[in-house]
Amino acid sequence: MTKLNKDVLFLIFEEFQDDSKSLFSCLMVNRLWCETVIPILWKNPWCYDINYYDKNYLFIIISSYLSDYIKEFLTRQGIQLPLIPCESLSFDYLSFCRSINVNTINIITSIGSSLIYIQFILKQEFYGLFMKKFPELKYLDMRSIEHQIFYFPEANLRFESLCELICDTSMDSSYFYGLSWLCQHIQRLIIFNEDSGVHNGIAKLISVQKNLKYFEWKELNWFSVTKSDYYKEILLALEKKADTINHLKLLFIHQHPTLYKVLPKLHKLKTLIVDLEEFSEEQLKACVYRDLEVIKAGFYELRAASIIIENSGGYIKKILFPSYEFDDYVDNFDGDSLIFIRKVYEYCPSIEYLSLAISSSKEHFIEFEKLLKICQNLKLLIIIIVYNYDIEMDDIERKLLENGEELLKILSRSAPTNLREIRIIYDYKFSLKVLEEFLENWKGYALSILTCDPIYKEENYIKLINKYKNNGCETVIPILWKNPWCYSGINYNDKDYLFTIIASYLSDDIREFLTRQGIKLPLVPHQSLLLYSIYLKQEFYGLFMKKFSKFSRS
């Protein structure tokens, strides 16, 4: 590595641009490595998983670029700025930067002063510096912005190169109109809907884009009374981008009829994440996406997903589902599930990531094994087993063990060797003997098995798991649920399985109470339970006291 030239090192380091730990470690190797990696780190210095409240070096570096006049003004306000002149810095850091994250800028300026007025001035000056020093602006996250930065000198030159924009509907319409004037080459547009008023400027911003490829709409307030007519304007603007849009993620509060008309016209989609529940079969058959690679729908939309899959071009690599809960009121689940499994192995031979819901019937297990034999590229498999609700209570434990035994036998016989992770949820159990036989078959392969059943934290299971860890079978059953709230990089606002799993322990009395309040557990996003969050938290803590084997750390 020490003999590689700078150009080769740069290409290698760029492959690690999302791995801040590795990049930061490269700074300490030698001067050549440091000079090579600094431009990569400073391309987007706000994106790393670090605590910016505790990292004042960004504030020191940026403030060193401030003019003497501004420094004197801030000093008169009692603000002690670092005395490092920008000429003495080892690198011209801002000349490498291509992005702005407003939230991180807000954090950094709070390091300089706790006074709102001074923070406002600092942000104003920082944005002015960015417009002067950045060679171009590629990425902008302007949520919670206070300054109309597109009016700064040189802003028109910087904004015309903008490729990715993240914003929210709390912004005034003038921001969207200003952006529409300057930014017409945005490829990724992500919008967070925070309030009840979606601004008309968003549709205008969409309509002026010449190469919009990715559009995402996220609802942050599921109690919002957003008028569905606003959705209509956005959908009609997206319709005009049918020849460029490849990736679509729509999470609207209200399903507007315009969606049924627009969605089939977006014929170049590679990613489709949208609520399909209210589509008719005729409308779904009109949705033909020959380049589709990713589809995400609900388990209650198995039939809809099957139709989309059948009309795809055979390139689907990911089929994802956001919910993991079933109940006996799911209409025709067994039939829809069988159709779905068959469509997957018939039309998705290259599938790599698959969420699969199956009944515990013999026919379902047969079709599941066919899928494993055909789909040899599988890397991640999420399996939800739903047992027959007609089973007598005394037979449930036996049936869960039978489900687990049959599932592991099928996986041992037919699972592709590419498989690296299995997540198994709900109606199954593994006996110690059956689990050992399965792990013995996978000896030598790097395999992770994730589940939530507390039985696998028992001593005899832990001993077995540890035994096979040393033989290459990486089983993390008891580890993930030792402290499931601690993992970095996980957006828990978007991980409803934690709520689903915990809520499954709620007593029938509590479930009945919530049902009387109009809540069907857990068919609504957990954000929708805001009115009852205090009551739910109280019940959750009660469950923790009952279910935890012991309590070691808060």
Coordinates of C-alpha atoms in Angstrom, one line a residue:
M1 CA 0.0 0.0 0.0
T2 CA 2.9 2.4 0.7
K3 CA 4.0 2.2 -2.9
L4 CA 0.6 3.1 -4.4
N5 CA 0.5 6.5 -6.0
K6 CA -2.0 9.2 -5.0
D7 CA -4.5 8.6 -7.8
V8 CA -4.8 4.9 -7.0
L9 CA -5.1 5.7 -3.2
F10 CA -7.9 8.2 -4.0
L11 CA -9.9 5.6 -5.9
I12 CA -9.5 3.1 -3.0
F13 CA -10.4 5.7 -0.4
E14 CA -13.5 6.7 -2.3
E15 CA -14.9 3.2 -1.9
F16 CA -14.8 3.9 1.9
Q17 CA -16.5 7.3 1.8
D18 CA -19.4 6.0 3.9
D19 CA -17.0 4.4 6.4
S20 CA -15.9 7.4 8.5
K21 CA -14.0 5.3 11.0
S22 CA -11.7 3.8 8.3
L23 CA -11.2 7.2 6.6
F24 CA -10.3 9.0 9.8
S25 CA -7.7 6.3 10.6
C26 CA -6.1 6.9 7.2
L27 CA -5.2 10.4 8.3
M28 CA -2.6 9.1 10.7
V29 CA -0.7 6.8 8.3
N30 CA 1.5 9.3 6.5
R31 CA 1.3 12.7 4.7
L32 CA 0.4 11.2 1.3
W33 CA -2.5 9.3 2.8
C34 CA -3.6 12.4 4.7
E35 CA -3.5 14.6 1.6
T36 CA -5.4 12.0 -0.3
V37 CA -8.2 11.4 2.2
I38 CA -8.9 15.0 3.3
P39 CA -10.7 15.9 0.1
I40 CA -12.9 12.9 0.5
L41 CA -13.7 13.6 4.1
W42 CA -14.5 17.2 3.4
K43 CA -16.6 16.5 0.3
N44 CA -19.5 16.1 2.8
P45 CA -18.2 16.7 6.3
W46 CA -21.7 16.8 7.9
C47 CA -22.7 13.2 7.0
Y48 CA -20.6 11.2 9.5
D49 CA -22.0 9.4 12.5
I50 CA -20.4 11.6 15.1
N51 CA -21.6 14.0 17.9
Y52 CA -21.3 17.4 16.3
Y53 CA -22.1 19.1 19.6
D54 CA -18.8 17.7 20.9
K55 CA -16.7 18.3 17.7
N56 CA -15.8 22.0 17.7
Y57 CA -13.0 21.5 15.2
L58 CA -15.6 22.2 12.4
F59 CA -16.5 25.4 14.0
I60 CA -12.8 26.4 14.4
I61 CA -12.0 25.6 10.8
I62 CA -15.0 27.4 9.3
S63 CA -14.8 30.4 11.5
S64 CA -11.1 30.8 10.6
Y65 CA -12.3 31.8 7.1
L66 CA -14.3 34.8 8.5
S67 CA -13.2 38.3 7.5
D68 CA -11.4 40.4 10.1
Y69 CA -14.5 42.8 10.1
I70 CA -16.8 40.0 11.2
K71 CA -14.3 38.6 13.7
E72 CA -14.0 42.1 15.3
F73 CA -17.8 42.5 15.4
L74 CA -18.2 39.1 17.1
T75 CA -15.4 39.9 19.6
R76 CA -17.3 43.1 20.6
Q77 CA -20.3 40.9 21.2
G78 CA -18.2 38.9 23.7
I79 CA -17.6 35.9 21.4
Q80 CA -14.1 34.4 21.7
L81 CA -13.3 33.1 18.2
P82 CA -10.2 30.9 17.6
L83 CA -7.2 32.9 16.6
I84 CA -6.1 30.6 13.8
P85 CA -5.9 32.4 10.4
C86 CA -7.1 30.4 7.5
E87 CA -3.7 30.9 5.8
S88 CA -2.1 28.8 8.5
L89 CA -4.4 25.8 7.9
S90 CA -2.8 22.7 6.4
F91 CA -5.5 22.5 3.7
D92 CA -8.0 24.8 2.1
Y93 CA -10.8 22.7 3.6
L94 CA -13.8 24.6 2.2
S95 CA -12.5 24.3 -1.3
F96 CA -13.2 20.5 -1.1
C97 CA -16.7 20.8 0.2
R98 CA -19.8 20.1 -2.0
S99 CA -22.6 19.9 0.5
I100 CA -24.5 21.8 3.2
N101 CA -26.5 20.3 6.1
V102 CA -28.5 23.0 7.8
N103 CA -29.1 21.1 11.0
T104 CA -25.4 20.5 11.5
I105 CA -24.6 24.1 10.8
N106 CA -27.2 25.0 13.5
I107 CA -25.3 22.7 15.9
I108 CA -21.9 24.1 15.0
T109 CA -22.9 27.7 15.4
S110 CA -24.4 26.9 18.9
I111 CA -20.8 26.0 19.9
G112 CA -19.8 29.6 19.1
S113 CA -22.6 31.2 21.2
S114 CA -25.7 30.4 23.1
L115 CA -27.3 33.7 22.0
I116 CA -29.9 33.2 19.2
Y117 CA -29.0 36.6 17.6
I118 CA -25.3 35.7 17.4
Q119 CA -26.0 32.2 16.1
F120 CA -28.1 33.8 13.3
I121 CA -25.2 36.1 12.4
L122 CA -22.7 33.2 12.4
K123 CA -25.0 31.1 10.1
Q124 CA -25.4 34.1 7.8
E125 CA -21.6 34.5 7.5
F126 CA -21.0 30.8 7.2
Y127 CA -23.5 30.4 4.3
G128 CA -21.8 33.4 2.6
L129 CA -18.4 31.7 2.9
F130 CA -19.8 28.5 1.4
M131 CA -21.2 30.4 -1.6
K132 CA -17.7 31.9 -2.2
K133 CA -15.5 29.0 -1.4
F134 CA -17.3 25.9 -2.6
P135 CA -16.4 25.1 -6.2
E136 CA -19.9 23.6 -6.6
L137 CA -22.9 22.5 -4.5
K138 CA -24.0 18.9 -5.0
Y139 CA -26.0 18.1 -1.8
L140 CA -28.2 20.3 0.3
D141 CA -30.2 19.3 3.4
M142 CA -32.1 22.5 4.2
R143 CA -34.6 21.3 6.8
S144 CA -35.1 23.9 9.5
I145 CA -33.4 26.6 7.4
E146 CA -33.8 30.3 8.4
H147 CA -31.8 32.0 5.7
Q148 CA -32.7 32.4 2.1
I149 CA -29.3 31.4 0.9
F150 CA -30.2 31.4 -2.8
Y151 CA -30.0 35.3 -2.6
F152 CA -26.3 35.3 -1.6
P153 CA -23.8 36.5 -4.2
E154 CA -22.5 33.6 -6.3
A155 CA -25.5 31.5 -5.2
N156 CA -26.8 31.1 -8.7
L157 CA -23.5 29.5 -9.8
R158 CA -23.5 27.1 -6.8
F159 CA -27.1 26.0 -7.0
E160 CA -27.2 25.2 -10.7
S161 CA -25.0 22.2 -10.0
L162 CA -27.3 20.9 -7.1
C163 CA -28.0 17.1 -7.5
E164 CA -29.7 16.2 -4.2
L165 CA -32.1 18.2 -2.1
I166 CA -33.7 17.3 1.2
C167 CA -36.3 19.8 2.6
D168 CA -39.6 19.9 4.5
T169 CA -42.9 21.6 4.2
S170 CA -42.4 23.9 7.2
M171 CA -40.4 26.1 4.8
D172 CA -42.1 29.1 3.3
S173 CA -43.2 28.8 -0.4
S174 CA -40.7 31.5 -1.3
Y175 CA -37.9 29.0 -0.7
F176 CA -39.3 26.6 -3.2
Y177 CA -39.9 29.3 -5.8
G178 CA -36.3 30.5 -5.2
L179 CA -35.0 27.0 -5.7
S180 CA -37.1 26.5 -8.8
W181 CA -35.4 29.5 -10.3
L182 CA -31.8 28.3 -9.6
C183 CA -32.0 24.5 -9.4
Q184 CA -33.2 22.6 -12.5
H185 CA -30.9 19.6 -12.4
I186 CA -31.9 18.0 -9.1
Q187 CA -31.7 14.2 -9.4
R188 CA -32.8 13.2 -5.9
L189 CA -35.6 15.1 -4.1
I190 CA -36.6 14.1 -0.6
I191 CA -39.5 16.0 1.1
F192 CA -40.6 15.6 4.7
N193 CA -44.2 16.7 5.3
E194 CA -44.3 18.2 8.8
D195 CA -47.5 20.3 8.9
S196 CA -51.0 20.6 7.5
G197 CA -50.1 22.9 4.7
V198 CA -48.2 21.5 1.7
H199 CA -46.9 24.5 -0.3
N200 CA -47.6 24.9 -3.9
G201 CA -44.0 25.7 -4.5
I202 CA -43.1 22.0 -4.2
A203 CA -45.0 21.1 -7.4
K204 CA -43.3 24.0 -9.1
L205 CA -39.9 22.7 -8.0
I206 CA -40.7 19.3 -9.3
S207 CA -42.0 20.6 -12.7
V208 CA -38.8 22.5 -13.6
Q209 CA -36.4 19.6 -13.0
K210 CA -34.8 18.3 -16.2
N211 CA -33.4 15.0 -14.9
L212 CA -35.3 14.0 -11.7
K213 CA -34.6 10.3 -11.0
Y214 CA -35.5 9.8 -7.3
F215 CA -38.5 11.2 -5.4
E216 CA -39.4 10.5 -1.8
W217 CA -42.2 11.9 0.3
K218 CA -42.3 11.2 4.0
E219 CA -45.1 12.0 6.4
L220 CA -43.9 13.0 9.9
N221 CA -47.2 13.8 11.4
W222 CA -49.8 11.1 10.9
F223 CA -52.4 13.2 12.5
S224 CA -51.9 15.9 9.9
V225 CA -55.0 17.2 8.1
T226 CA -53.1 17.8 4.8
K227 CA -55.5 18.4 2.0
S228 CA -55.4 15.6 -0.5
D229 CA -55.6 18.2 -3.3
Y230 CA -52.0 19.1 -2.5
Y231 CA -51.1 15.5 -3.3
K232 CA -52.8 15.9 -6.6
E233 CA -50.6 18.8 -7.7
I234 CA -47.5 16.8 -6.7
L235 CA -48.6 13.7 -8.5
L236 CA -49.4 15.6 -11.7
A237 CA -46.0 17.2 -11.5
L238 CA -44.4 13.8 -11.2
E239 CA -46.4 12.5 -14.1
K240 CA -44.5 14.9 -16.4
K241 CA -41.2 13.3 -15.2
A242 CA -42.2 9.8 -16.3
D243 CA -39.3 9.5 -18.7
T244 CA -36.7 10.2 -16.0
I245 CA -38.0 9.0 -12.6
N246 CA -36.5 5.6 -11.6
H247 CA -37.1 5.6 -7.9
L248 CA -40.4 6.4 -6.2
K249 CA -41.2 6.3 -2.5
L250 CA -44.6 7.8 -1.5
L251 CA -46.0 7.6 2.0
F252 CA -49.1 9.8 1.7
I253 CA -51.6 10.1 4.6
H254 CA -54.4 10.2 2.1
Q255 CA -54.6 8.1 -1.0
H256 CA -55.6 10.5 -3.8
P257 CA -57.4 9.1 -6.9
T258 CA -54.8 10.8 -9.1
L259 CA -52.3 8.2 -7.9
Y260 CA -54.2 5.4 -9.8
K261 CA -53.8 7.4 -13.0
V262 CA -50.2 8.6 -12.5
L263 CA -48.5 5.5 -11.2
P264 CA -48.9 3.3 -14.4
K265 CA -47.3 6.1 -16.4
L266 CA -44.1 6.0 -14.4
H267 CA -42.9 3.2 -16.6
K268 CA -39.2 3.5 -15.9
L269 CA -39.3 2.7 -12.2
K270 CA -36.6 0.6 -10.6
T271 CA -37.8 1.2 -7.0
L272 CA -41.5 1.3 -6.0
I273 CA -42.4 1.9 -2.4
V274 CA -46.1 2.9 -2.2
D275 CA -49.3 1.9 -0.6
L276 CA -51.1 -0.5 -3.0
E277 CA -53.9 -1.6 -0.8
E278 CA -56.7 0.5 -2.4
F279 CA -55.7 -0.3 -6.0
S280 CA -58.1 -2.4 -8.0
E281 CA -56.8 -5.5 -9.9
E282 CA -57.4 -3.6 -13.2
Q283 CA -55.4 -0.6 -12.0
L284 CA -52.6 -2.9 -10.7
K285 CA -52.3 -4.7 -14.1
A286 CA -51.8 -1.4 -15.8
C287 CA -48.6 -0.9 -13.6
V288 CA -45.9 -2.5 -15.8
Y289 CA -42.3 -1.9 -14.8
R290 CA -39.8 -3.9 -16.8
D291 CA -36.8 -2.4 -15.0
L292 CA -38.2 -2.9 -11.5
E293 CA -35.5 -4.0 -8.9
V294 CA -37.0 -3.0 -5.5
I295 CA -40.6 -3.2 -4.3
K296 CA -41.9 -2.5 -0.8
A297 CA -45.5 -3.1 0.2
G298 CA -47.5 -4.3 3.2
F299 CA -48.2 -8.0 4.0
Y300 CA -51.8 -7.1 3.5
E301 CA -51.0 -6.3 -0.1
L302 CA -49.6 -9.7 -1.1
R303 CA -52.0 -10.0 -4.0
A304 CA -51.2 -6.5 -5.3
A305 CA -47.4 -7.2 -5.0
S306 CA -47.9 -10.5 -6.9
I307 CA -49.5 -8.6 -9.8
I308 CA -46.6 -6.1 -9.9
I309 CA -44.1 -8.9 -9.8
E310 CA -45.7 -10.8 -12.6
N311 CA -45.6 -7.6 -14.8
S312 CA -41.9 -7.0 -14.0
G313 CA -39.0 -7.7 -16.3
G314 CA -37.4 -10.4 -14.1
Y315 CA -34.8 -8.0 -12.5
I316 CA -36.3 -7.7 -9.0
K317 CA -33.6 -8.0 -6.3
K318 CA -35.5 -6.8 -3.2
I319 CA -39.0 -7.4 -2.0
L320 CA -39.5 -5.7 1.4
F321 CA -42.4 -5.4 3.8
P322 CA -42.7 -2.9 6.7
S323 CA -45.0 -4.8 9.0
Y324 CA -44.6 -8.2 10.7
E325 CA -48.0 -8.8 12.3
F326 CA -50.9 -10.9 11.2
D327 CA -54.2 -11.8 12.6
D328 CA -57.1 -14.0 11.6
Y329 CA -59.0 -11.2 9.9
V330 CA -56.6 -11.1 6.9
D331 CA -58.7 -12.0 4.0
N332 CA -57.6 -15.0 2.0
F333 CA -54.1 -15.0 3.4
D334 CA -53.3 -18.6 2.7
G335 CA -54.3 -18.3 -1.0
D336 CA -52.6 -14.9 -1.5
S337 CA -49.4 -16.2 0.2
L338 CA -49.2 -19.2 -2.0
I339 CA -49.6 -17.1 -5.2
F340 CA -47.0 -14.7 -3.9
I341 CA -44.4 -17.4 -3.3
R342 CA -45.0 -18.8 -6.8
K343 CA -44.7 -15.4 -8.4
V344 CA -41.4 -14.8 -6.6
Y345 CA -39.7 -18.0 -7.9
E346 CA -41.2 -17.7 -11.3
Y347 CA -40.5 -14.0 -12.0
C348 CA -37.7 -13.1 -9.6
P349 CA -34.8 -15.6 -10.1
S350 CA -32.2 -12.9 -9.1
I351 CA -33.9 -12.0 -5.8
E352 CA -31.3 -11.2 -3.1
Y353 CA -33.4 -9.7 -0.2
L354 CA -36.8 -11.2 0.5
S355 CA -39.5 -10.8 3.1
L356 CA -41.8 -13.8 3.0
A357 CA -45.0 -14.6 4.9
I358 CA -46.1 -18.2 4.8
S359 CA -48.8 -20.3 6.5
S360 CA -47.7 -23.4 8.4
S361 CA -49.5 -25.7 6.0
K362 CA -47.7 -28.5 4.1
E363 CA -48.4 -26.9 0.8
H364 CA -46.8 -23.6 1.9
F365 CA -43.6 -25.4 3.0
I366 CA -43.4 -27.2 -0.3
E367 CA -43.6 -24.0 -2.3
F368 CA -41.1 -22.3 0.1
E369 CA -38.6 -25.1 -0.7
K370 CA -39.1 -24.7 -4.4
L371 CA -38.4 -21.0 -4.0
L372 CA -35.1 -21.7 -2.1
K373 CA -33.9 -24.1 -4.8
I374 CA -34.6 -21.6 -7.7
C375 CA -33.6 -18.3 -6.1
Q376 CA -29.9 -19.1 -5.6
N377 CA -28.8 -15.5 -5.1
L378 CA -30.6 -15.0 -1.8
K379 CA -28.6 -13.1 0.8
L380 CA -31.2 -12.0 3.3
L381 CA -34.4 -13.9 4.1
I382 CA -37.1 -12.7 6.5
I383 CA -39.6 -15.4 7.3
I384 CA -42.9 -14.9 9.0
I385 CA -44.8 -18.1 9.8
V386 CA -48.5 -17.8 10.6
Y387 CA -50.1 -20.9 12.2
N388 CA -53.7 -22.0 11.7
Y389 CA -55.8 -20.1 14.2
D390 CA -58.2 -23.1 14.4
I391 CA -55.6 -25.0 16.4
E392 CA -56.6 -25.9 20.0
M393 CA -54.7 -24.0 22.7
D394 CA -53.2 -27.2 24.0
D395 CA -51.7 -28.0 20.6
I396 CA -50.1 -24.6 20.0
E397 CA -46.7 -25.4 21.6
R398 CA -46.5 -28.7 19.7
K399 CA -47.4 -26.9 16.4
L400 CA -44.7 -24.2 17.0
L401 CA -42.0 -26.8 17.5
E402 CA -43.2 -28.6 14.3
N403 CA -43.1 -25.4 12.4
G404 CA -39.5 -24.7 13.6
E405 CA -38.4 -28.3 12.8
E406 CA -39.8 -28.3 9.3
L407 CA -38.4 -24.8 8.6
L408 CA -34.9 -25.7 9.6
K409 CA -35.0 -29.0 7.7
I410 CA -36.0 -27.1 4.5
L411 CA -33.3 -24.5 5.0
S412 CA -30.7 -27.3 5.6
R413 CA -31.7 -29.1 2.5
S414 CA -32.3 -26.3 0.0
A415 CA -31.1 -22.9 1.2
P416 CA -28.6 -21.3 -1.2
T417 CA -25.0 -21.0 0.0
N418 CA -25.1 -17.3 -0.7
L419 CA -27.5 -16.9 2.2
R420 CA -25.9 -14.8 5.0
E421 CA -28.8 -13.7 7.2
I422 CA -32.1 -15.3 8.3
R423 CA -34.7 -13.5 10.3
I424 CA -37.5 -15.7 11.6
I425 CA -40.5 -14.1 13.3
Y426 CA -43.5 -15.3 15.3
D427 CA -45.1 -18.7 15.1
Y428 CA -42.3 -21.2 15.5
K429 CA -39.9 -22.6 18.1
F430 CA -36.6 -24.6 17.7
S431 CA -35.9 -27.5 20.0
L432 CA -32.3 -27.7 21.1
K433 CA -31.8 -30.9 19.1
V434 CA -33.2 -29.6 15.9
L435 CA -31.2 -26.3 16.2
E436 CA -28.0 -28.2 16.7
E437 CA -28.6 -30.4 13.6
F438 CA -29.2 -27.2 11.6
L439 CA -26.1 -25.5 12.8
E440 CA -24.0 -28.6 12.1
N441 CA -25.1 -28.5 8.5
W442 CA -24.1 -24.8 8.2
K443 CA -20.7 -25.3 9.8
G444 CA -18.0 -23.3 8.0
Y445 CA -20.5 -20.7 6.6
A446 CA -20.9 -17.2 7.9
L447 CA -24.6 -17.2 8.8
S448 CA -26.5 -14.8 11.1
I449 CA -29.9 -15.9 12.6
L450 CA -32.0 -13.2 14.1
T451 CA -35.1 -13.8 16.2
C452 CA -36.9 -12.4 19.2
D453 CA -38.0 -15.4 21.2
P454 CA -36.5 -15.2 24.7
I455 CA -35.9 -18.9 24.9
Y456 CA -32.7 -18.5 23.0
K457 CA -31.2 -16.6 25.9
E458 CA -31.4 -19.6 28.1
E459 CA -28.1 -21.2 29.2
N460 CA -28.3 -24.4 27.2
Y461 CA -29.1 -22.5 24.0
I462 CA -26.3 -20.0 24.6
K463 CA -23.8 -22.8 25.0
L464 CA -24.9 -24.3 21.7
I465 CA -24.7 -21.0 19.9
N466 CA -21.3 -20.2 21.2
K467 CA -20.0 -23.6 20.2
Y468 CA -20.9 -23.0 16.5
K469 CA -19.8 -19.4 16.5
N470 CA -16.3 -20.7 16.7
N471 CA -16.9 -22.9 13.7
G472 CA -17.9 -20.0 11.4
C473 CA -21.7 -20.1 12.0
E474 CA -22.3 -16.6 13.4
T475 CA -25.6 -16.9 15.3
V476 CA -26.7 -13.6 17.0
I477 CA -30.0 -14.8 18.4
P478 CA -29.5 -13.7 22.0
I479 CA -27.2 -10.7 21.3
L480 CA -29.5 -8.4 19.4
W481 CA -32.2 -8.5 22.0
K482 CA -29.9 -8.1 25.0
N483 CA -30.2 -4.3 24.3
P484 CA -32.2 -3.7 21.2
W485 CA -32.3 0.1 21.6
C486 CA -28.5 0.7 21.4
Y487 CA -27.7 0.3 17.8
S488 CA -26.3 3.3 15.9
G489 CA -27.3 3.8 12.3
I490 CA -30.9 2.6 12.9
N491 CA -33.7 5.1 12.5
Y492 CA -36.1 3.8 15.1
N493 CA -38.8 6.1 13.8
D494 CA -38.8 3.9 10.7
K495 CA -38.4 0.5 12.5
D496 CA -41.9 -0.5 13.5
Y497 CA -40.9 -4.1 14.2
L498 CA -39.7 -3.1 17.7
F499 CA -43.2 -1.7 18.4
T500 CA -44.8 -4.7 16.9
I501 CA -42.8 -7.2 18.8
I502 CA -43.2 -5.5 22.2
A503 CA -46.9 -4.8 21.6
S504 CA -47.4 -8.5 20.9
Y505 CA -46.9 -9.1 24.7
L506 CA -49.7 -6.7 25.7
S507 CA -52.5 -8.3 27.7
D508 CA -55.9 -8.9 26.1
D509 CA -57.3 -6.3 28.4
I510 CA -55.0 -3.6 27.1
R511 CA -55.6 -4.7 23.5
E512 CA -59.3 -4.4 24.0
F513 CA -58.9 -1.0 25.6
L514 CA -56.8 0.3 22.6
T515 CA -59.3 -1.3 20.2
R516 CA -62.1 0.7 21.8
Q517 CA -60.0 3.8 21.2
G518 CA -60.1 3.0 17.5
I519 CA -56.6 1.5 17.4
K520 CA -56.0 -1.9 15.7
L521 CA -52.7 -3.2 17.0
P522 CA -50.4 -3.0 15.2
L523 CA -51.9 -2.2 11.8
V524 CA -51.1 1.5 12.2
P525 CA -47.7 3.2 12.3
H526 CA -46.5 3.6 15.9
Q527 CA -46.5 7.4 15.3
S528 CA -50.3 7.2 15.2
L529 CA -50.4 6.2 18.8
L530 CA -49.3 9.6 20.0
L531 CA -52.5 10.3 22.0
Y532 CA -52.0 7.1 24.0
S533 CA -48.2 7.1 24.2
I534 CA -48.1 7.8 27.9
Y535 CA -50.5 4.9 28.6
L536 CA -48.6 2.6 26.2
K537 CA -45.3 3.5 27.8
Q538 CA -46.6 2.6 31.2
E539 CA -47.8 -0.8 30.0
F540 CA -44.5 -1.4 28.2
Y541 CA -42.5 -0.7 31.4
G542 CA -44.8 -3.1 33.2
L543 CA -44.1 -5.8 30.6
F544 CA -40.4 -5.2 30.9
M545 CA -40.5 -5.8 34.7
K546 CA -42.3 -9.1 34.1
K547 CA -40.4 -10.4 31.1
F548 CA -36.7 -9.3 31.8
S549 CA -34.7 -12.1 33.4
K550 CA -32.7 -9.5 35.2
F551 CA -32.0 -5.8 34.9
S552 CA -28.4 -4.7 34.6
R553 CA -28.2 -1.2 33.1
S554 CA -30.6 1.6 32.4

